[in-house]
PDB file of C-alpha atoms in Angstrom:
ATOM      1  CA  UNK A  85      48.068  18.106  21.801  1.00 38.00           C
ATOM      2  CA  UNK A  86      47.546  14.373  22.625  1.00 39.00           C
ATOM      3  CA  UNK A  87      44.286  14.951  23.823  1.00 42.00           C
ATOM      4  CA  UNK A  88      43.471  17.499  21.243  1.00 36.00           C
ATOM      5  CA  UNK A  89      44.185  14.682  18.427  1.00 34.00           C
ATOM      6  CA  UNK A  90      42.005  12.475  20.743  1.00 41.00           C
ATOM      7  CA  UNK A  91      38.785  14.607  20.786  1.00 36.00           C
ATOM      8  CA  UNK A  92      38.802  15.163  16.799  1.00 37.00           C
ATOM      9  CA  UNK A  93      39.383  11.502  16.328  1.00 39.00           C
ATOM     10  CA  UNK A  94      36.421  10.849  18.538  1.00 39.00           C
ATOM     11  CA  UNK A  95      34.440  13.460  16.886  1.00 35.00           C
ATOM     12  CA  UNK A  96      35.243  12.040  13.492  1.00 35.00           C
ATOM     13  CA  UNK A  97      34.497   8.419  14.436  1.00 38.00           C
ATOM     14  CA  UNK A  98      31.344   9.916  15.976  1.00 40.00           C
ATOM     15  CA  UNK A  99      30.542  11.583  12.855  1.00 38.00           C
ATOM     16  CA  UNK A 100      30.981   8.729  10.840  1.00 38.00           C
ATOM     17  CA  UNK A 101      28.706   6.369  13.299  1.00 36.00           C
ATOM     18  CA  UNK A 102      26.058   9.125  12.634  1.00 40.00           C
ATOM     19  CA  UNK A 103      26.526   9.462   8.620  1.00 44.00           C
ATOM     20  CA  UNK A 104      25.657   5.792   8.176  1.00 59.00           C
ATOM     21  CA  UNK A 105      22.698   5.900  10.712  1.00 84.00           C
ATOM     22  CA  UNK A 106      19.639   4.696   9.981  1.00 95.00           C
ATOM     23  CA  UNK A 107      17.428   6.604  12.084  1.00 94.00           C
ATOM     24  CA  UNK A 108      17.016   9.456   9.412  1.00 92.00           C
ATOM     25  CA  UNK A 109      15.541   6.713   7.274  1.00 97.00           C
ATOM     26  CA  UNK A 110      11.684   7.022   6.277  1.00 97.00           C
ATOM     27  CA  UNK A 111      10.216   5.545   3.508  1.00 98.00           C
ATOM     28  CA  UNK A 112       7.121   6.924   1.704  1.00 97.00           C
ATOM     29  CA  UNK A 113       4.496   5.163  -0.659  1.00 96.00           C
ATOM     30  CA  UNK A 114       1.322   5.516  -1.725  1.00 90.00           C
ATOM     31  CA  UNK A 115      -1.316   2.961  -2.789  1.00 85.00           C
ATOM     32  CA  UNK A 116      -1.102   1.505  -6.177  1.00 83.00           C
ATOM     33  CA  UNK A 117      -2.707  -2.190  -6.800  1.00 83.00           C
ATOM     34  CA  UNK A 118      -0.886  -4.274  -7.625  1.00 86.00           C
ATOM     35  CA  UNK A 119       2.262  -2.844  -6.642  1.00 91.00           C
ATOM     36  CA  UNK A 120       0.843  -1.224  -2.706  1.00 93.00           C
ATOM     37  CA  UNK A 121      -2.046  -2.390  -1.626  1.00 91.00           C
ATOM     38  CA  UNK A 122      -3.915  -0.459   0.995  1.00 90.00           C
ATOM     39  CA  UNK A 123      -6.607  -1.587   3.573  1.00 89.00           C
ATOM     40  CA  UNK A 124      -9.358  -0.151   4.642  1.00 89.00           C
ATOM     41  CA  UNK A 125      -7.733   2.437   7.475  1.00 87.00           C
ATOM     42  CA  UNK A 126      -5.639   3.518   4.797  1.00 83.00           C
ATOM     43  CA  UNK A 127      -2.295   1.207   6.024  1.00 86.00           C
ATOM     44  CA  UNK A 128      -0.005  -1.099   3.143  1.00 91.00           C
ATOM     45  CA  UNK A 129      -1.467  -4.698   3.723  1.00 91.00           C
ATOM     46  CA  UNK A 130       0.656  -5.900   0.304  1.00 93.00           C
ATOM     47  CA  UNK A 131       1.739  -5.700  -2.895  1.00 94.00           C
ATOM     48  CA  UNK A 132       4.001  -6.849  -5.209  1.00 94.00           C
ATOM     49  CA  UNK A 133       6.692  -3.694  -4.593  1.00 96.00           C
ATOM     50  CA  UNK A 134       5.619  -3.964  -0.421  1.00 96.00           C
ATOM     51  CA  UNK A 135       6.656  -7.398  -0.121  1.00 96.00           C
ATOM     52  CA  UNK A 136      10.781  -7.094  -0.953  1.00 97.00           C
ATOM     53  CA  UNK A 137      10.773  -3.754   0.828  1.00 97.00           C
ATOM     54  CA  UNK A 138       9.158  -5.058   4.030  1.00 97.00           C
ATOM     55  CA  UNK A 139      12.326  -7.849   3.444  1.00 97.00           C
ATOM     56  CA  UNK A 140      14.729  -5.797   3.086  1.00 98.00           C
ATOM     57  CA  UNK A 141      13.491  -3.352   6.502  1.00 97.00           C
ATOM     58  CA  UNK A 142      13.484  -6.696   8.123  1.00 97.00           C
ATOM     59  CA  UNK A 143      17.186  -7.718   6.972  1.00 97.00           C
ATOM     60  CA  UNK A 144      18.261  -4.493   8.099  1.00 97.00           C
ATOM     61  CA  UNK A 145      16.319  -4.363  11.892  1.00 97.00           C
ATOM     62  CA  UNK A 146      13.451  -1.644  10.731  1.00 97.00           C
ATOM     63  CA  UNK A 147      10.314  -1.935  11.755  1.00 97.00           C
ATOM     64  CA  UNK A 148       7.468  -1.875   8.827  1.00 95.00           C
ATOM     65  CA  UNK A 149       6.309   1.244  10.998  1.00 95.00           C
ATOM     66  CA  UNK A 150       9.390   3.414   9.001  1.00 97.00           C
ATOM     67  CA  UNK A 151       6.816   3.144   5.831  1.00 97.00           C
ATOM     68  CA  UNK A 152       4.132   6.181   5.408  1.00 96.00           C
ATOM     69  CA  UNK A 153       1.459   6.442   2.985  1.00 94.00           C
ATOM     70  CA  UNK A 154       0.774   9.259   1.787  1.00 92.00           C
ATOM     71  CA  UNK A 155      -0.175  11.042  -1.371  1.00 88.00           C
ATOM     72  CA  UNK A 156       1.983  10.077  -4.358  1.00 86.00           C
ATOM     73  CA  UNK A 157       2.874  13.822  -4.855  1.00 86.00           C
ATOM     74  CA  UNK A 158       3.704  13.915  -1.082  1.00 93.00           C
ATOM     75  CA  UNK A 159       5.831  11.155  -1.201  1.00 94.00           C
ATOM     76  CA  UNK A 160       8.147  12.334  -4.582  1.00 94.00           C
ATOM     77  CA  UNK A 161       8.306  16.054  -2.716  1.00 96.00           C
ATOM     78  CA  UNK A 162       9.421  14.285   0.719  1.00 97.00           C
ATOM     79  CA  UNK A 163      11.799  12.082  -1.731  1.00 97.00           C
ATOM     80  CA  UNK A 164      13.055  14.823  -3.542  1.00 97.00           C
ATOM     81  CA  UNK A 165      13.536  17.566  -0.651  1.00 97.00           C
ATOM     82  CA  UNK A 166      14.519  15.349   2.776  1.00 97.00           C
ATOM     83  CA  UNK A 167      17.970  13.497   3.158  1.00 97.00           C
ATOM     84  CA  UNK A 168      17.065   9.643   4.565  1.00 97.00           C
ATOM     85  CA  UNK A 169      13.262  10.128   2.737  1.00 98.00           C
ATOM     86  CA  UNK A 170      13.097   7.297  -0.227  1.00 98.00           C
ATOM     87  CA  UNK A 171      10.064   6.599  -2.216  1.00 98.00           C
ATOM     88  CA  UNK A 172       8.733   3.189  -3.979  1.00 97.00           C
ATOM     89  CA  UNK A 173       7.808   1.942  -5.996  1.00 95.00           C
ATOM     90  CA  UNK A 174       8.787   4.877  -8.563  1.00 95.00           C
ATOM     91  CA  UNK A 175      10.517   4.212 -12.032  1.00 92.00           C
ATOM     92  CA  UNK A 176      13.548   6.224 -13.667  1.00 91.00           C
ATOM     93  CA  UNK A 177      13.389   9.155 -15.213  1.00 88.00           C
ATOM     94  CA  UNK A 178      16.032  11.849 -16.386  1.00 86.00           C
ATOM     95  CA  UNK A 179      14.180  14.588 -14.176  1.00 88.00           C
ATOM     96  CA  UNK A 180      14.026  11.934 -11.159  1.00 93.00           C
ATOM     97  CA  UNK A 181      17.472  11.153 -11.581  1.00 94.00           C
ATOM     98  CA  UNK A 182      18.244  14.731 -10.627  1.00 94.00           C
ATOM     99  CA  UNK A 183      17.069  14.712  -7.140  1.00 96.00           C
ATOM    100  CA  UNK A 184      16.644  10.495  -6.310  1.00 98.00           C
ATOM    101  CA  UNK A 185      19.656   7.908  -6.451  1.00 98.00           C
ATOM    102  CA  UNK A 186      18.045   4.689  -7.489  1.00 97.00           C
ATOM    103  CA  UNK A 187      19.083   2.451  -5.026  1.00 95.00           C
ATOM    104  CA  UNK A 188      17.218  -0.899  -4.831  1.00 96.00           C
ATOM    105  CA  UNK A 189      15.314  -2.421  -7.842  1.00 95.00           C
ATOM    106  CA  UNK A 190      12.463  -4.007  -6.757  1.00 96.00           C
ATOM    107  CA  UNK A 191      10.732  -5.236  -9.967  1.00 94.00           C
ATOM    108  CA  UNK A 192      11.272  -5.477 -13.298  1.00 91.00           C
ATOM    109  CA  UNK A 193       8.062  -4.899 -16.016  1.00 87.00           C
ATOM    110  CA  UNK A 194       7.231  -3.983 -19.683  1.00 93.00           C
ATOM    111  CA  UNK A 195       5.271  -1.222 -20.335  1.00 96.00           C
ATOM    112  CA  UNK A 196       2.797  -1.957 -23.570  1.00 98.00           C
ATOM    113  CA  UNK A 197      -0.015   0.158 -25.477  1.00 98.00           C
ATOM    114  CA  UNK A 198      -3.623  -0.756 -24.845  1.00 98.00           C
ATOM    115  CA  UNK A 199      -6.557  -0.149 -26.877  1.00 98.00           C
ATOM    116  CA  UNK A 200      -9.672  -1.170 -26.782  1.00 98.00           C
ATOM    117  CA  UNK A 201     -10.505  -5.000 -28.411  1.00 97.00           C
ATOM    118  CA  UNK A 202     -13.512  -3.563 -30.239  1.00 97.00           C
ATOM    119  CA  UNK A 203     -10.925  -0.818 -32.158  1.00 95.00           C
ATOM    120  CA  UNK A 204      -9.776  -2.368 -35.111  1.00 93.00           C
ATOM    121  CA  UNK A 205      -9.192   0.555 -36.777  1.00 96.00           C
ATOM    122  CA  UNK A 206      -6.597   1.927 -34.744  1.00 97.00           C
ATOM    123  CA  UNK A 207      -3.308   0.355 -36.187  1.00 97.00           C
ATOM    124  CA  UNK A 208      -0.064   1.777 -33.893  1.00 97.00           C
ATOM    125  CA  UNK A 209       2.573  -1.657 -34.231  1.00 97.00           C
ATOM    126  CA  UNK A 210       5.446   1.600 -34.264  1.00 97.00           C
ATOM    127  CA  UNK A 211       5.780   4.823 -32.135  1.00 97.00           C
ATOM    128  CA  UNK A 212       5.349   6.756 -35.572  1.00 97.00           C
ATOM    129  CA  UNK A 213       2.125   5.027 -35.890  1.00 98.00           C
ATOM    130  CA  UNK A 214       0.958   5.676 -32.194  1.00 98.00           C
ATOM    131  CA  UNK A 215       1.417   9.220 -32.796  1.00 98.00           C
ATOM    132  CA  UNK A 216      -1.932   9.574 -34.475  1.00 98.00           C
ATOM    133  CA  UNK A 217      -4.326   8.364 -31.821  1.00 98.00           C
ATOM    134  CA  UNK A 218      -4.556  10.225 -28.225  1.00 98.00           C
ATOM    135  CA  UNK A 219      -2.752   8.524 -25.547  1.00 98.00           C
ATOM    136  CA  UNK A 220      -4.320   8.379 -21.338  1.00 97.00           C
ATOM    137  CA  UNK A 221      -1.464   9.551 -19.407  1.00 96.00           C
ATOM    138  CA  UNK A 222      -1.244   9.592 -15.580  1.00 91.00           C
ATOM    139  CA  UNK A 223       0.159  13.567 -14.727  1.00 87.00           C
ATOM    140  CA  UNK A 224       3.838  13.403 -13.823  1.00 82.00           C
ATOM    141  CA  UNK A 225       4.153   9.357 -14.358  1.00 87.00           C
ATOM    142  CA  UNK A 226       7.283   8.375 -15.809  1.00 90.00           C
ATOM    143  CA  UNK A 227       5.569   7.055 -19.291  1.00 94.00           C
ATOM    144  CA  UNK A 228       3.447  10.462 -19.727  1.00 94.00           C
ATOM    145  CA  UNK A 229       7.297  11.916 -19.615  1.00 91.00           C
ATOM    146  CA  UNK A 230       8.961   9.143 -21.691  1.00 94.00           C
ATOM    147  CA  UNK A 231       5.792  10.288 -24.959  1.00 97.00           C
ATOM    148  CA  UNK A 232       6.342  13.632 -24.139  1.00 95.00           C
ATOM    149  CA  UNK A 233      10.503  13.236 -25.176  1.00 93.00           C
ATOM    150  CA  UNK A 234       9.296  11.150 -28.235  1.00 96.00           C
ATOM    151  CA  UNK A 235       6.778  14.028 -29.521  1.00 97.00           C
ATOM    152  CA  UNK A 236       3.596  12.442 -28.633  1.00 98.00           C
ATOM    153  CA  UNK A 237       1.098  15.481 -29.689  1.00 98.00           C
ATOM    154  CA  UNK A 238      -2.194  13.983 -28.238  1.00 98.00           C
ATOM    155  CA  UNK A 239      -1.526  13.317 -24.891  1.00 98.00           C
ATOM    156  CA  UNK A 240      -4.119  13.527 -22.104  1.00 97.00           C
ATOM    157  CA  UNK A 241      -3.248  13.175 -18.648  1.00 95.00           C
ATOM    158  CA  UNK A 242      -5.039  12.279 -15.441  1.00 92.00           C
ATOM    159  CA  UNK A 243      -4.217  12.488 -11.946  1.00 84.00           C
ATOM    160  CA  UNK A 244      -5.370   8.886 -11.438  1.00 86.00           C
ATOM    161  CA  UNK A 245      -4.415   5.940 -13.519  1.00 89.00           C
ATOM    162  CA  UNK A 246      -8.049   3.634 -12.817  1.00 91.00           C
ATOM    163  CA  UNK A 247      -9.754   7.113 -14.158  1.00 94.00           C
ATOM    164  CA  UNK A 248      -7.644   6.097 -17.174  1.00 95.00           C
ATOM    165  CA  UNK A 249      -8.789   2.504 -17.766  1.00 97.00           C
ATOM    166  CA  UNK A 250     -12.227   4.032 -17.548  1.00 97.00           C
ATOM    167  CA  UNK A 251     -11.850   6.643 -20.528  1.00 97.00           C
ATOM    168  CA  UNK A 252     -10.020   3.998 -22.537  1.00 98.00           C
ATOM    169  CA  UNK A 253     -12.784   1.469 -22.009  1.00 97.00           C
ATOM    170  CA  UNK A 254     -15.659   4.115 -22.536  1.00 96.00           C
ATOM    171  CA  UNK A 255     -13.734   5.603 -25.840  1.00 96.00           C
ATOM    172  CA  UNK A 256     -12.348   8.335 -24.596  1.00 96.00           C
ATOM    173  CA  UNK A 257      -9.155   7.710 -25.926  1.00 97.00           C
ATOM    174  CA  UNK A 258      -7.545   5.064 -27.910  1.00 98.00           C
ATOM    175  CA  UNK A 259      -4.363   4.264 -26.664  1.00 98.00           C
ATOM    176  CA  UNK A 260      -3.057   3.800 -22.891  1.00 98.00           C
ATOM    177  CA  UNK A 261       0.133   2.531 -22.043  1.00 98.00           C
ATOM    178  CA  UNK A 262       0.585  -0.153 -19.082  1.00 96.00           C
ATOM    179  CA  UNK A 263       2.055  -3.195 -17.142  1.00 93.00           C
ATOM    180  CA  UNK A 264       0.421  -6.384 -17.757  1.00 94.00           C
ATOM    181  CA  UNK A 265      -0.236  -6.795 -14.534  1.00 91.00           C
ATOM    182  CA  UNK A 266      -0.980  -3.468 -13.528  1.00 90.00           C
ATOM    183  CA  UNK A 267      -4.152  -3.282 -16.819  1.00 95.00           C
ATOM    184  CA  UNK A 268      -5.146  -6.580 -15.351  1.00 94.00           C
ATOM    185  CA  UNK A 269      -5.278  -5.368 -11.782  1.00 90.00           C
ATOM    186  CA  UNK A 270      -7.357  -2.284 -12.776  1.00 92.00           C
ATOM    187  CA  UNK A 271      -9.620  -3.847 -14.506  1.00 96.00           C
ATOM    188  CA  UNK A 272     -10.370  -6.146 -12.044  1.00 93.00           C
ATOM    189  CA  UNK A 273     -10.515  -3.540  -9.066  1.00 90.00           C
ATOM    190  CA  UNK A 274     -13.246  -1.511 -11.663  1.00 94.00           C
ATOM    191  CA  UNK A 275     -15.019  -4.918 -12.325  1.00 96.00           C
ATOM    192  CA  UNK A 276     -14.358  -4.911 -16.063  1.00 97.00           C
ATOM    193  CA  UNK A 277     -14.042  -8.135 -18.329  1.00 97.00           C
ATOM    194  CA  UNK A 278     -10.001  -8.395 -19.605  1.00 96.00           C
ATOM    195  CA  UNK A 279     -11.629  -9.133 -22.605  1.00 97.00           C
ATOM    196  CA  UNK A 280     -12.654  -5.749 -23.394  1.00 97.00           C
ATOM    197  CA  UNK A 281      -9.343  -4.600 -23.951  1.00 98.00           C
ATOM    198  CA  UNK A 282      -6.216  -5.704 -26.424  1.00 97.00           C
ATOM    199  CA  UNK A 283      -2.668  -5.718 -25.780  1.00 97.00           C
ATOM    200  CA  UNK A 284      -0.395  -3.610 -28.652  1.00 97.00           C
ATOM    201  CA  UNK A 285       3.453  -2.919 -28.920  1.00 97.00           C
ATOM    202  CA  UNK A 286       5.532  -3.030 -26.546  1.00 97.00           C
ATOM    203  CA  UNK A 287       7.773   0.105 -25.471  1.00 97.00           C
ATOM    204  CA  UNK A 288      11.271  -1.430 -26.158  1.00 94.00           C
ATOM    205  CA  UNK A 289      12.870   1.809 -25.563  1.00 92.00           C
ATOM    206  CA  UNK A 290      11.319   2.595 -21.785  1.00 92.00           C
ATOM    207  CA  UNK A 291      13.118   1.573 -18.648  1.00 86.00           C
ATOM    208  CA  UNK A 292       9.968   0.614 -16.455  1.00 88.00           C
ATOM    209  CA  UNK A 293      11.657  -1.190 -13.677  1.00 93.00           C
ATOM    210  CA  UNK A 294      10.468   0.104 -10.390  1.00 95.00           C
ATOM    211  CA  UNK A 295      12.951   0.738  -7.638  1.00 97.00           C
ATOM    212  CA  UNK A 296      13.132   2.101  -3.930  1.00 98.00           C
ATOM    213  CA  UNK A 297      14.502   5.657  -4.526  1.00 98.00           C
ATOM    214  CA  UNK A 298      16.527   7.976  -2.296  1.00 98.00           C
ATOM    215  CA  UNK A 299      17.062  11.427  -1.744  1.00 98.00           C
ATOM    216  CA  UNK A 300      20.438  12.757  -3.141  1.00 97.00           C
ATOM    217  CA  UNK A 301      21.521  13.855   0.515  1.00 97.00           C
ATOM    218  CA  UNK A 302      21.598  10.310   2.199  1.00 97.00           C
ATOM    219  CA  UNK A 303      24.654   9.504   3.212  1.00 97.00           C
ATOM    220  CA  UNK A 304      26.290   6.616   1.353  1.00 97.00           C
ATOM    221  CA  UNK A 305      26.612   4.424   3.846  1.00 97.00           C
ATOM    222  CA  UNK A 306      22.929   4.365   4.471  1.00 97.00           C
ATOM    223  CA  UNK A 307      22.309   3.785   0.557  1.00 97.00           C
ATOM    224  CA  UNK A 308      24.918   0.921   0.872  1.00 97.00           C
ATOM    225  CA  UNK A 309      23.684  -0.966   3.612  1.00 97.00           C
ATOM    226  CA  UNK A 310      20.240  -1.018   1.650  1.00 97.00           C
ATOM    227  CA  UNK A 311      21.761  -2.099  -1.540  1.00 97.00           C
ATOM    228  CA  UNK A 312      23.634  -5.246   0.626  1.00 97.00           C
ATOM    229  CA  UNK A 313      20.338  -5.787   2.345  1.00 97.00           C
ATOM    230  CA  UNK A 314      18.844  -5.936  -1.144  1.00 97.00           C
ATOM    231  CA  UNK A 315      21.041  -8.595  -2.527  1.00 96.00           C
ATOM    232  CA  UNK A 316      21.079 -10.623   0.570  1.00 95.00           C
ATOM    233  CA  UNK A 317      17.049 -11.142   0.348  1.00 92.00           C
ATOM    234  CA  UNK A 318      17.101 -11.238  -3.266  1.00 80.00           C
TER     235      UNK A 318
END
């Protein structure tokens, strides 16, 4: 009996060693100036989102080698359907929340409407207002989903946001919503003056904070030890 209560106690400490493991742990990205920055053999040499990530690996005793890039739909399906898997830098979203936990933020933002400077007939300082002018949307991005709950009828989505900043500059449509830093990055990687676009409203209402996010099957002591390792780098 003694040794019968020994074995399961072993097994259960074993168990438990192996729950909070970190070996399952891979994290997937995909390149996104400013946020991941990608050289030219197709490997993260920075960003904004890379830099507290590659931290918080550090912090923990990963090498930056546990980081793939991939395909952004790649990296959401290996998010979404593999316990250990996270993805970053991804934002919030009701249909996320069903299959990522969240973890680690990694940087806060504001998401604003664009238009072009030239267009001063397109007048959108509310959502009502915005509603009458078609809107660039990036397929599946977290902002195309956030219009589509407040009854935007004239979206028109992309698979790339750049391709965006180049029908918004060329007329194609009139409104395109975006980071500060992430319009000002794009426009620079496309070689476009700043000047030919104007910043509108602001989307109060839209959490665009971009986080490391896990899959729902990680074990919890994994997730903590990366939330700990978060605010010990922070």
């Amino acid at each position: 009996m003694k040794r019968w209560l020994s074995a399961c106690c072993a097994a259960l400490a074993c168990g438990g060693a192996l729950a909070g493991s970190l070996d399952e742990v891979r994290l997937f990205s995909s390149g996104d100036p400013p946020y991941v920055e990608l050289g030219p053999d197709g490997r993260i040499s920075g960003g904004l989102a890379v830099a507290p990530v590659l931290a918080i690996l550090d912090h923990l005793g990963l090498p930056p080698s546990r980081i793939e890039t991939v395909p952004w739909a790649r990296a959401y399906e290996e998010a979404k359907t593999r316990p250990g898997a996270a993805i970053f830098p991804i934002a919030k979203t009701r249909e996320r929340l069903k299959h990522l936990n969240f973890a680690v933020k990694l940087l806060d933002s504001d998401v604003y409407f664009y238009q072009l400077a030239s267009r001063r007939d397109i007048q959108a300082p509310t959502l009502a207002a915005a509603k009458r002018y078609s809107v660039c949307v990036v397929l599946g991005d977290y902002r195309q989903e956030y219009l589509k709950t407040q009854g935007f009828p004239r979206l028109d989505p992309t698979s790339d946001s750049s391709i965006n900043v180049k029908k918004l500059v060329s007329g194609r449509c009139d409104l395109l919503p975006a980071t500060e830093i992430g319009m000002r990055s794009k426009l620079k990687s496309l070689g476009l003056d700043a000047a030919l676009v104007r910043r509108g409203m602001k989307l109060a209402q839209l959490d665009s904070a971009l986080y490391a996010a896990f899959n729902r099957g990680t074990a919890p002591e994994v997730i903590a030890r990366f939330k700990a390792a978060a605010r010990s780098v922070d």
